mmCIF file of C-alpha atoms in Angstrom:
data_model
loop_
_atom_site.group_PDB
_atom_site.id
_atom_site.type_symbol
_atom_site.label_atom_id
_atom_site.label_comp_id
_atom_site.label_asym_id
_atom_site.label_seq_id
_atom_site.Cartn_x
_atom_site.Cartn_y
_atom_site.Cartn_z
ATOM 1 C CA MET A 224 -0.461 5.197 1.414
ATOM 2 C CA LYS A 225 -3.844 5.071 2.423
ATOM 3 C CA THR A 226 -5.493 7.555 4.537
ATOM 4 C CA GLU A 227 -6.022 5.357 7.484
ATOM 5 C CA ASP A 228 -2.126 4.176 7.293
ATOM 6 C CA LEU A 229 -0.823 7.642 7.133
ATOM 7 C CA VAL A 230 -3.756 7.866 10.359
ATOM 8 C CA THR A 231 -1.959 5.054 12.205
ATOM 9 C CA MET A 232 1.284 6.493 10.911
ATOM 10 C CA LEU A 233 0.798 10.225 12.302
ATOM 11 C CA ALA A 234 -0.529 8.619 15.637
ATOM 12 C CA THR A 235 2.145 6.308 16.515
ATOM 13 C CA GLY A 236 5.116 7.297 18.548
ATOM 14 C CA GLU A 237 4.349 10.859 19.720
ATOM 15 C CA GLY A 238 4.986 11.791 23.082
ATOM 16 C CA ALA A 239 3.018 15.210 24.701
ATOM 17 C CA VAL A 240 2.865 18.049 23.036
ATOM 18 C CA GLU A 241 4.905 21.064 24.776
ATOM 19 C CA GLN A 242 2.148 23.439 25.906
ATOM 20 C CA ASN A 243 2.170 27.403 25.347
ATOM 21 C CA ALA A 244 4.392 26.616 22.150
ATOM 22 C CA ALA A 245 3.526 30.178 20.533
ATOM 23 C CA ALA A 246 4.197 31.848 23.970
ATOM 24 C CA ARG A 247 7.675 30.343 24.169
ATOM 25 C CA ARG A 248 8.682 30.845 20.753
ATOM 26 C CA TYR A 249 7.668 34.743 21.033
ATOM 27 C CA THR A 250 9.515 35.192 23.922
ATOM 28 C CA THR A 251 12.594 33.898 22.952
ATOM 29 C CA ALA A 252 12.299 36.104 19.689
ATOM 30 C CA ILE A 253 11.345 39.018 21.833
ATOM 31 C CA GLY A 254 14.117 38.250 24.185
ATOM 32 C CA TRP A 255 16.635 38.017 21.321
ATOM 33 C CA GLY A 256 15.463 40.554 19.255
ATOM 34 C CA ALA A 257 15.774 43.349 22.371
ATOM 35 C CA PHE A 258 19.154 42.278 22.955
ATOM 36 C CA GLY A 259 20.128 42.739 19.210
ATOM 37 C CA ALA A 260 18.332 46.142 18.982
ATOM 38 C CA THR A 261 20.258 47.526 22.017
ATOM 39 C CA LEU A 262 23.555 46.134 20.832
ATOM 40 C CA LEU A 263 22.992 48.193 17.547
ATOM 41 C CA MET A 264 22.064 51.183 19.432
ATOM 42 C CA ALA A 265 24.990 50.964 22.018
ATOM 43 C CA VAL A 266 27.322 50.373 18.882
ATOM 44 C CA PHE A 267 25.846 52.996 16.383
ATOM 45 C CA LEU A 268 23.869 55.487 18.020
ATOM 46 C CA GLY A 269 24.928 55.232 21.952
ATOM 47 C CA VAL A 270 22.452 56.082 25.025
ATOM 48 C CA ARG A 271 21.640 59.459 25.263
ATOM 49 C CA ALA A 272 24.072 61.232 27.503
ATOM 50 C CA ASP A 273 21.688 62.555 29.788
ATOM 51 C CA LEU A 274 19.308 59.326 30.327
ATOM 52 C CA ALA A 275 19.530 59.626 34.303
ATOM 53 C CA ALA A 276 18.215 63.338 33.526
ATOM 54 C CA ALA A 277 15.683 62.552 31.206
ATOM 55 C CA ALA A 278 14.362 59.494 33.589
ATOM 56 C CA LEU A 279 13.136 61.976 35.623
ATOM 57 C CA LEU A 280 10.427 63.680 33.202
ATOM 58 C CA PRO A 281 7.053 62.426 33.001
ATOM 59 C CA MET A 282 7.388 62.395 29.012
ATOM 60 C CA PHE A 283 10.148 60.324 28.686
ATOM 61 C CA TRP A 284 8.074 57.533 30.825
ATOM 62 C CA ALA A 285 4.997 58.563 28.403
ATOM 63 C CA LYS A 286 7.002 57.628 25.372
ATOM 64 C CA MET A 287 8.381 54.399 26.765
ATOM 65 C CA VAL A 288 4.948 52.844 28.286
ATOM 66 C CA PHE A 289 3.357 54.088 24.415
ATOM 67 C CA SER A 290 6.247 52.168 23.199
ATOM 68 C CA CYS A 291 5.467 49.443 25.782
ATOM 69 C CA ALA A 292 2.167 49.232 25.397
ATOM 70 C CA LEU A 293 2.218 48.883 21.687
ATOM 71 C CA ALA A 294 4.709 45.992 21.806
ATOM 72 C CA ALA A 295 2.350 44.285 24.252
ATOM 73 C CA ALA A 296 -0.450 44.695 21.709
ATOM 74 C CA SER A 297 1.379 43.507 18.549
ATOM 75 C CA THR A 298 3.069 40.259 20.644
ATOM 76 C CA ILE A 299 -0.975 39.395 21.276
ATOM 77 C CA ALA A 300 -1.744 39.929 17.627
ATOM 78 C CA ALA A 301 1.317 37.980 16.532
ATOM 79 C CA LEU A 302 -0.194 35.309 18.703
ATOM 80 C CA CYS A 303 -3.149 35.246 17.604
ATOM 81 C CA LEU A 304 -2.137 35.118 13.933
ATOM 82 C CA ALA A 305 -0.196 32.077 14.865
ATOM 83 C CA ARG A 306 -3.171 30.187 15.681
ATOM 84 C CA PRO A 307 -5.481 29.208 13.251
ATOM 85 C CA GLY A 308 -8.917 30.085 14.170
ATOM 86 C CA ALA A 309 -8.436 32.862 16.745
ATOM 87 C CA ARG A 310 -10.405 35.911 16.833
ATOM 88 C CA LEU A 311 -9.019 39.548 16.602
ATOM 89 C CA ALA A 312 -11.458 41.632 17.924
ATOM 90 C CA ARG A 313 -9.670 42.485 21.219
ATOM 91 C CA VAL A 314 -6.239 42.822 19.507
ATOM 92 C CA LYS A 315 -7.689 45.636 17.560
ATOM 93 C CA MET A 316 -9.012 47.696 20.808
ATOM 94 C CA ALA A 317 -5.116 47.253 22.327
ATOM 95 C CA LEU A 318 -3.562 48.425 19.297
ATOM 96 C CA ALA A 319 -5.645 51.161 18.917
ATOM 97 C CA ALA A 320 -5.323 52.601 22.383
ATOM 98 C CA PRO A 321 -2.039 53.435 22.994
ATOM 99 C CA ILE A 322 -1.776 55.057 20.344
ATOM 100 C CA LEU A 323 -5.207 57.223 20.209
ATOM 101 C CA ALA A 324 -3.877 58.199 23.722
ATOM 102 C CA MET A 325 -0.505 59.416 22.413
ATOM 103 C CA TRP A 326 -2.408 61.858 20.001
ATOM 104 C CA LEU A 327 -4.650 62.874 22.862
ATOM 105 C CA LEU A 328 -1.696 64.026 24.808
ATOM 106 C CA ALA A 329 0.068 65.441 21.304
ATOM 107 C CA ALA A 330 -3.541 67.490 20.945
ATOM 108 C CA PHE A 331 -3.488 68.706 24.350
ATOM 109 C CA THR A 332 0.233 69.507 24.306
ATOM 110 C CA LEU A 333 -0.401 71.506 21.323
ATOM 111 C CA ALA A 334 -3.271 73.143 22.566
ATOM 112 C CA GLY A 335 -1.697 74.413 25.422
ATOM 113 C CA ALA A 336 1.383 75.886 23.606
ATOM 114 C CA PRO A 337 1.948 78.971 21.131
ATOM 115 C CA ARG A 338 1.654 78.250 17.762
ATOM 116 C CA GLU A 339 5.382 79.385 16.724
ATOM 117 C CA LEU A 340 6.261 76.518 19.114
ATOM 118 C CA TRP A 341 4.183 73.681 16.981
ATOM 119 C CA PRO A 342 6.585 73.103 13.997
ATOM 120 C CA ASP A 343 9.382 72.033 16.960
ATOM 121 C CA MET A 344 7.120 70.329 18.563
ATOM 122 C CA PHE A 345 6.210 68.592 15.390
ATOM 123 C CA PHE A 346 9.316 67.932 13.912
ATOM 124 C CA GLY A 347 12.259 68.450 16.637
ATOM 125 C CA ARG A 348 15.453 67.824 15.455
ATOM 126 C CA THR A 349 15.316 64.533 14.056
ATOM 127 C CA TRP A 350 12.111 63.617 12.320
ATOM 128 C CA ALA A 351 14.005 62.983 9.312
ATOM 129 C CA SER A 352 16.306 60.083 11.282
ATOM 130 C CA CYS A 353 14.239 59.171 14.017
ATOM 131 C CA PRO A 354 11.877 56.795 11.583
ATOM 132 C CA LEU A 355 14.591 55.114 9.913
ATOM 133 C CA LEU A 356 16.664 54.037 13.269
ATOM 134 C CA ILE A 357 13.627 52.762 14.715
ATOM 135 C CA ALA A 358 13.210 50.581 11.499
ATOM 136 C CA MET A 359 16.928 49.598 11.995
ATOM 137 C CA LEU A 360 16.564 48.766 15.617
ATOM 138 C CA SER A 361 13.597 46.936 14.473
ATOM 139 C CA PHE A 362 15.347 44.410 12.315
ATOM 140 C CA PRO A 363 16.811 41.756 14.828
ATOM 141 C CA THR A 364 13.612 41.047 16.242
ATOM 142 C CA PHE A 365 11.849 41.045 12.907
ATOM 143 C CA VAL A 366 14.541 38.043 12.045
ATOM 144 C CA ALA A 367 13.430 36.511 14.801
ATOM 145 C CA ALA A 368 9.690 37.085 14.966
ATOM 146 C CA ALA A 369 9.574 35.464 11.482
ATOM 147 C CA TRP A 370 11.675 32.582 12.949
ATOM 148 C CA ALA A 371 8.741 32.379 15.653
ATOM 149 C CA MET A 372 6.144 32.640 13.185
ATOM 150 C CA LYS A 373 7.200 29.838 10.889
ATOM 151 C CA GLY A 374 7.151 27.392 13.771
ATOM 152 C CA LEU A 375 3.841 28.293 14.469
ATOM 153 C CA ALA A 376 0.855 27.935 11.882
ATOM 154 C CA PRO A 377 -0.351 31.458 10.158
ATOM 155 C CA THR A 378 -3.150 31.207 8.006
ATOM 156 C CA ARG A 379 -3.531 34.983 7.104
ATOM 157 C CA LEU A 380 -0.151 35.600 6.101
ATOM 158 C CA ARG A 381 -0.256 39.311 4.819
ATOM 159 C CA LEU A 382 -1.692 40.036 8.596
ATOM 160 C CA ALA A 383 0.713 37.723 10.263
ATOM 161 C CA GLY A 384 3.644 39.535 8.349
ATOM 162 C CA ALA A 385 2.514 42.607 9.419
ATOM 163 C CA ALA A 386 1.999 41.778 13.028
ATOM 164 C CA ILE A 387 5.579 40.327 13.453
ATOM 165 C CA GLY A 388 6.862 43.482 11.429
ATOM 166 C CA LEU A 389 5.052 45.512 14.127
ATOM 167 C CA LEU A 390 6.544 43.185 16.833
ATOM 168 C CA ALA A 391 9.815 44.290 15.714
ATOM 169 C CA GLY A 392 8.818 47.958 15.505
ATOM 170 C CA THR A 393 7.780 48.820 18.655
ATOM 171 C CA VAL A 394 11.115 46.691 20.019
ATOM 172 C CA GLY A 395 13.098 49.126 18.349
ATOM 173 C CA ALA A 396 11.237 52.247 19.401
ATOM 174 C CA VAL A 397 11.630 50.720 23.329
ATOM 175 C CA VAL A 398 15.202 50.856 22.610
ATOM 176 C CA TYR A 399 15.239 53.676 20.491
ATOM 177 C CA CYS A 400 13.919 55.474 23.860
ATOM 178 C CA LEU A 401 16.968 55.106 25.206
ATOM 179 C CA HIS A 402 18.791 56.951 22.563
ATOM 180 C CA CYS A 403 16.209 59.465 21.281
ATOM 181 C CA PRO A 404 16.576 63.026 22.217
ATOM 182 C CA GLU A 405 12.950 64.057 21.596
ATOM 183 C CA LEU A 406 10.025 64.280 24.267
ATOM 184 C CA ALA A 407 7.440 66.683 22.331
ATOM 185 C CA ALA A 408 4.199 64.292 22.111
ATOM 186 C CA PRO A 409 3.300 65.628 18.577
ATOM 187 C CA PHE A 410 6.694 64.062 17.493
ATOM 188 C CA VAL A 411 6.461 60.727 19.664
ATOM 189 C CA GLY A 412 2.647 60.156 17.803
ATOM 190 C CA THR A 413 4.037 60.768 14.570
ATOM 191 C CA TRP A 414 7.630 60.056 14.166
ATOM 192 C CA TYR A 415 7.859 57.207 16.359
ATOM 193 C CA LEU A 416 4.355 55.293 14.657
ATOM 194 C CA PHE A 417 5.772 55.656 11.196
ATOM 195 C CA GLY A 418 9.481 54.435 12.228
ATOM 196 C CA MET A 419 7.180 50.941 13.498
ATOM 197 C CA LEU A 420 5.361 51.293 10.284
ATOM 198 C CA ILE A 421 8.484 50.621 8.029
ATOM 199 C CA PRO A 422 8.762 47.035 9.201
ATOM 200 C CA THR A 423 4.820 46.744 9.449
ATOM 201 C CA SER A 424 4.498 47.322 6.033
ATOM 202 C CA ALA A 425 7.659 45.335 4.663
ATOM 203 C CA GLY A 426 6.090 42.402 6.868
ATOM 204 C CA ALA A 427 2.787 42.684 5.151
ATOM 205 C CA LEU A 428 4.675 42.703 1.802
ATOM 206 C CA LEU A 429 7.030 39.777 2.711
ATOM 207 C CA GLY A 430 4.729 37.844 4.573
ATOM 208 C CA PRO A 431 2.808 35.513 2.016
ATOM 209 C CA TRP A 432 6.226 34.374 0.924
ATOM 210 C CA LEU A 433 8.178 34.511 3.820
ATOM 211 C CA LEU A 434 5.509 32.281 6.181
ATOM 212 C CA ARG A 435 3.919 29.769 4.059
ATOM 213 C CA TRP A 436 3.544 26.430 4.771
ATOM 214 C CA MET B 9 -20.174 23.470 21.390
ATOM 215 C CA SER B 10 -22.077 20.570 19.489
ATOM 216 C CA ALA B 11 -21.716 16.738 21.228
ATOM 217 C CA GLY B 12 -19.746 15.867 18.646
ATOM 218 C CA GLU B 13 -17.026 18.806 18.686
ATOM 219 C CA GLU B 14 -16.636 18.230 22.221
ATOM 220 C CA ARG B 15 -16.183 14.922 21.583
ATOM 221 C CA LEU B 16 -13.335 15.421 18.996
ATOM 222 C CA ARG B 17 -11.827 17.932 21.236
ATOM 223 C CA ASP B 18 -11.808 15.820 24.183
ATOM 224 C CA LEU B 19 -9.717 12.878 22.178
ATOM 225 C CA LEU B 20 -7.400 15.796 20.571
ATOM 226 C CA VAL B 21 -6.578 17.173 24.490
ATOM 227 C CA HIS B 22 -5.821 14.021 25.520
ATOM 228 C CA GLY B 23 -4.159 13.429 22.580
ATOM 229 C CA LEU B 24 -1.967 16.560 23.088
ATOM 230 C CA ALA B 25 -1.158 15.261 26.472
ATOM 231 C CA GLY B 26 0.564 11.702 24.803
ATOM 232 C CA GLU B 27 -2.315 9.395 24.801
ATOM 233 C CA ALA B 28 -1.978 7.609 21.798
ATOM 234 C CA PRO B 29 -5.286 5.929 21.082
ATOM 235 C CA ALA B 30 -7.111 8.910 21.843
ATOM 236 C CA TYR B 31 -4.732 10.906 19.274
ATOM 237 C CA HIS B 32 -5.203 8.384 16.725
ATOM 238 C CA ALA B 33 -9.557 8.092 17.185
ATOM 239 C CA PHE B 34 -9.076 11.727 16.659
ATOM 240 C CA LEU B 35 -7.352 11.656 13.535
ATOM 241 C CA LYS B 36 -9.508 8.827 12.117
ATOM 242 C CA GLU B 37 -12.436 10.772 12.843
ATOM 243 C CA LEU B 38 -10.983 14.041 11.469
ATOM 244 C CA SER B 39 -9.963 12.641 7.872
ATOM 245 C CA ARG B 40 -13.682 11.667 7.680
ATOM 246 C CA HIS B 41 -14.769 15.806 8.259
ATOM 247 C CA LEU B 42 -12.083 16.951 6.372
ATOM 248 C CA ARG B 43 -13.057 14.242 3.446
ATOM 249 C CA ALA B 44 -16.650 16.156 3.575
ATOM 250 C CA PHE B 45 -15.468 19.443 3.807
ATOM 251 C CA LEU B 46 -12.921 19.105 1.209
ATOM 252 C CA LYS B 47 -15.422 17.254 -1.372
ATOM 253 C CA LYS B 48 -18.053 19.610 -1.114
ATOM 254 C CA ARG B 49 -15.714 22.112 -2.129
ATOM 255 C CA LEU B 50 -13.730 20.415 -4.537
ATOM 256 C CA ALA B 51 -16.757 19.403 -6.878
ATOM 257 C CA GLY B 52 -14.709 19.753 -9.839
ATOM 258 C CA LEU B 53 -12.201 18.401 -9.041
ATOM 259 C CA PRO B 54 -12.899 14.817 -7.122
ATOM 260 C CA ASP B 55 -9.433 13.132 -7.887
ATOM 261 C CA ASP B 56 -7.595 15.936 -5.424
ATOM 262 C CA VAL B 57 -9.737 15.190 -2.840
ATOM 263 C CA GLU B 58 -7.979 12.273 -0.999
ATOM 264 C CA ASP B 59 -4.656 13.907 -1.679
ATOM 265 C CA LEU B 60 -6.194 17.130 -0.117
ATOM 266 C CA VAL B 61 -7.478 15.376 2.706
ATOM 267 C CA GLN B 62 -3.791 13.599 3.733
ATOM 268 C CA GLU B 63 -2.127 17.198 3.148
ATOM 269 C CA SER B 64 -4.671 18.653 6.080
ATOM 270 C CA LEU B 65 -4.105 15.847 8.147
ATOM 271 C CA LEU B 66 -0.266 16.161 8.092
ATOM 272 C CA ALA B 67 -0.970 19.704 8.757
ATOM 273 C CA VAL B 68 -3.218 19.417 11.757
ATOM 274 C CA HIS B 69 -0.178 16.907 12.971
ATOM 275 C CA ASN B 70 2.672 19.217 12.296
ATOM 276 C CA GLN B 71 1.119 22.215 13.711
ATOM 277 C CA ARG B 72 -0.975 20.527 16.681
ATOM 278 C CA HIS B 73 0.998 22.513 19.305
ATOM 279 C CA THR B 74 -1.048 25.751 18.254
ATOM 280 C CA TYR B 75 -4.208 24.398 19.424
ATOM 281 C CA ASP B 76 -5.029 25.851 22.495
ATOM 282 C CA PRO B 77 -7.213 23.605 24.718
ATOM 283 C CA GLY B 78 -9.815 26.910 25.922
ATOM 284 C CA GLN B 79 -10.323 27.706 22.244
ATOM 285 C CA PRO B 80 -12.991 25.829 20.730
ATOM 286 C CA LEU B 81 -11.882 23.098 18.275
ATOM 287 C CA THR B 82 -13.999 23.915 14.682
ATOM 288 C CA PRO B 83 -12.500 27.353 14.232
ATOM 289 C CA TRP B 84 -8.765 26.112 14.431
ATOM 290 C CA VAL B 85 -9.718 23.036 12.374
ATOM 291 C CA HIS B 86 -11.455 25.115 9.392
ATOM 292 C CA ALA B 87 -8.988 27.402 9.400
ATOM 293 C CA ILE B 88 -6.526 24.871 8.644
ATOM 294 C CA ALA B 89 -8.453 22.962 6.290
ATOM 295 C CA ARG B 90 -9.426 26.350 4.599
ATOM 296 C CA TYR B 91 -5.618 27.387 4.235
ATOM 297 C CA LYS B 92 -4.806 24.292 2.544
ATOM 298 C CA LEU B 93 -7.691 24.224 0.272
ATOM 299 C CA VAL B 94 -6.893 28.142 -0.200
ATOM 300 C CA ASP B 95 -3.402 27.162 -1.360
ATOM 301 C CA PHE B 96 -3.857 24.146 -3.077
ATOM 302 C CA LEU B 97 -6.377 25.965 -5.539
ATOM 303 C CA ARG B 98 -3.898 29.003 -5.768
ATOM 304 C CA ARG B 99 -0.982 26.635 -6.965
ATOM 305 C CA ARG B 100 -3.272 24.969 -9.472
ATOM 306 C CA GLY B 101 -4.402 28.624 -10.424
ATOM 307 C CA GLY B 102 -7.687 27.941 -10.167
ATOM 308 C CA ARG B 103 -9.188 29.674 -7.182
ATOM 309 C CA GLU B 104 -12.728 30.037 -9.210
ATOM 310 C CA MET B 105 -13.625 26.044 -8.983
ATOM 311 C CA LEU B 106 -14.454 26.905 -5.444
ATOM 312 C CA THR B 107 -17.858 25.106 -5.842
ATOM 313 C CA GLU B 108 -19.074 26.893 -2.144
ATOM 314 C CA SER B 109 -18.206 29.691 -0.038
ATOM 315 C CA LEU B 110 -15.850 28.910 2.606
ATOM 316 C CA GLU B 111 -17.340 31.562 4.360
ATOM 317 C CA GLU B 112 -20.233 29.756 5.654
ATOM 318 C CA ALA B 113 -18.889 26.528 5.949
ATOM 319 C CA GLU B 114 -17.125 26.642 9.326
ATOM 320 C CA ILE B 115 -20.545 26.286 11.981
ATOM 321 C CA HIS B 116 -21.060 23.281 9.701
ATOM 322 C CA PHE B 117 -17.661 21.880 9.953
ATOM 323 C CA PHE B 118 -18.363 18.748 12.187
ATOM 324 C CA SER B 119 -21.867 18.288 11.023
ATOM 325 C CA HIS B 120 -20.857 16.277 7.890
ATOM 326 C CA ALA B 121 -18.826 13.016 7.662
ATOM 327 C CA GLU B 122 -17.561 11.315 4.591
ATOM 328 C CA THR B 123 -16.280 7.551 5.238
ATOM 329 C CA ASP B 124 -15.766 6.313 1.388
ATOM 330 C CA ALA B 125 -11.931 7.053 0.872
ATOM 331 C CA ALA B 126 -10.853 7.116 -2.754
ATOM 332 C CA GLU B 127 -7.244 6.452 -3.528
ATOM 333 C CA ALA B 128 -4.568 9.602 -3.220
ATOM 334 C CA ARG B 129 -2.987 9.955 -6.146
ATOM 335 C CA ARG B 130 0.059 11.055 -4.315
ATOM 336 C CA ASP B 131 1.845 8.320 -2.447
ATOM 337 C CA VAL B 132 3.078 9.601 0.683
ATOM 338 C CA ALA B 133 5.059 5.972 1.400
ATOM 339 C CA LYS B 134 7.166 7.599 -2.240
ATOM 340 C CA LEU B 135 7.415 10.884 -0.739
ATOM 341 C CA LEU B 136 9.074 9.245 2.231
ATOM 342 C CA ASP B 137 11.519 7.371 0.254
ATOM 343 C CA GLN B 138 12.728 11.191 -0.618
ATOM 344 C CA LEU B 139 14.040 12.191 2.442
ATOM 345 C CA PRO B 140 17.198 12.171 3.624
ATOM 346 C CA ASP B 141 18.322 9.195 6.147
ATOM 347 C CA ARG B 142 18.820 11.181 9.173
ATOM 348 C CA GLN B 143 14.943 11.731 8.773
ATOM 349 C CA ARG B 144 13.735 9.029 6.702
ATOM 350 C CA LEU B 145 15.334 6.154 9.241
ATOM 351 C CA PRO B 146 13.464 7.531 12.283
ATOM 352 C CA ILE B 147 10.240 7.814 10.719
ATOM 353 C CA MET B 148 9.994 4.327 9.417
ATOM 354 C CA HIS B 149 11.337 2.763 12.524
ATOM 355 C CA VAL B 150 9.341 4.696 15.066
ATOM 356 C CA LYS B 151 6.310 5.717 13.340
ATOM 357 C CA LEU B 152 5.885 2.925 11.207
ATOM 358 C CA GLN B 153 7.342 -0.077 12.160
ATOM 359 C CA GLY B 154 6.085 1.147 16.049
ATOM 360 C CA LEU B 155 9.789 1.117 17.662
ATOM 361 C CA SER B 156 10.416 3.081 20.511
ATOM 362 C CA VAL B 157 12.413 6.295 20.567
ATOM 363 C CA LEU B 158 15.301 4.303 22.285
ATOM 364 C CA GLU B 159 15.236 1.092 20.364
ATOM 365 C CA ALA B 160 15.394 2.875 16.781
ATOM 366 C CA ALA B 161 18.214 5.014 18.648
ATOM 367 C CA ARG B 162 20.058 1.395 19.347
ATOM 368 C CA LEU B 163 19.246 -0.095 15.788
ATOM 369 C CA THR B 164 20.304 2.698 13.850
ATOM 370 C CA GLY B 165 23.219 4.219 16.002
ATOM 371 C CA MET B 166 21.668 7.701 16.165
ATOM 372 C CA SER B 167 21.193 9.579 19.808
ATOM 373 C CA GLU B 168 17.678 9.742 21.006
ATOM 374 C CA SER B 169 17.199 13.480 19.994
ATOM 375 C CA ALA B 170 18.230 12.916 16.943
ATOM 376 C CA ILE B 171 15.678 10.425 16.577
ATOM 377 C CA LYS B 172 13.272 12.777 18.007
ATOM 378 C CA VAL B 173 14.230 15.487 15.731
ATOM 379 C CA GLY B 174 14.739 13.451 12.603
ATOM 380 C CA VAL B 175 10.640 12.731 13.136
ATOM 381 C CA HIS B 176 9.947 15.967 13.771
ATOM 382 C CA ARG B 177 11.879 17.617 10.732
ATOM 383 C CA GLY B 178 10.917 14.880 8.511
ATOM 384 C CA LEU B 179 7.167 14.946 8.570
ATOM 385 C CA LYS B 180 7.384 18.902 8.477
ATOM 386 C CA ALA B 181 9.722 17.986 5.104
ATOM 387 C CA LEU B 182 7.069 15.569 4.420
ATOM 388 C CA ALA B 183 4.441 18.252 4.683
ATOM 389 C CA ALA B 184 6.643 20.673 2.327
ATOM 390 C CA LYS B 185 6.809 17.870 -0.387
ATOM 391 C CA ILE B 186 2.969 17.078 -0.684
ATOM 392 C CA ARG B 187 2.546 20.680 -1.610
ATOM 393 C CA LYS B 188 4.966 20.852 -4.570
ATOM 394 C CA PRO B 189 2.982 19.715 -7.914
ATOM 395 C CA GLY B 190 4.149 16.485 -10.122
#
């Protein structure tokens, strides 16, 4: 088939293209992912018994806002990386800001506490399980976001894979907040981040293979 | 934004809104720029240029829903062409065959055009024949014979949405087949 004929074929019989396709796909993916994560959390982990009391503590909300801000930033990253030629400069800022804010809060918390409490604030009681549980809760979003990305046009596959992994990790973390008993900023700034980075690394590893088109 | 890019962007935006003549003009002109871009970068493989022009056109078409009208056109088209070129060279195992840097290419994308189409080696029509009927028939009737979706649905006994899905998935499958060597 000659190129001219291919052009004619492609241009024939096409209606209007749906607008904001990327945003729609990600909305669907995040919706299903969060639903799946909540289900997993409710069945295997359970909502923390004192959630109503915890919801009165500022640190509970700081943790929630931290996770939600990173979820929003990684959604923007995934949207940008799904579109050929889009720039990423602002995305980096949006990703760095919540992390720096949490680390700053952690530094202040540690500075204001006696030294013998530091290990407690850093390790809590659940440091060993927290990252793995966040990674587990990220799984539904990982699958859904990979589906969303695959229907778009990522051209930097490793980064695009990392972005959907991070998105999955942050959604997992938001849901994990409802179960997690820890409230110290040094803990959140370390182990939550570590948990999010597990699916991020998986995404970066799998991206070139998973997202090719 | 150059005047040429502005005009092409307009054609694409109208095309995305469903105006077939504008979309046709966009693809036609785009193919000339793609050819110039790829010819320059595949100087050692002149026989593959037209194949890759067609592959890139199909990619632009299948992925056209990722173009945001608020975004300049050059980086979008350049990123797709570059992705397809690098993918092609990786498949051939010869990234070193790149004769010109890709980084500097973006700003000049729409300043070169090449009208002389060589013969493509891979025949898209033959690849079309390999598709299953539920994709091949909708593409044949709607996109090659120019029937409406309704007419194609009556003719094949498929539902209208099956026709639309068949065209959409068929073109995606075609893009996947075109990537396979041989």
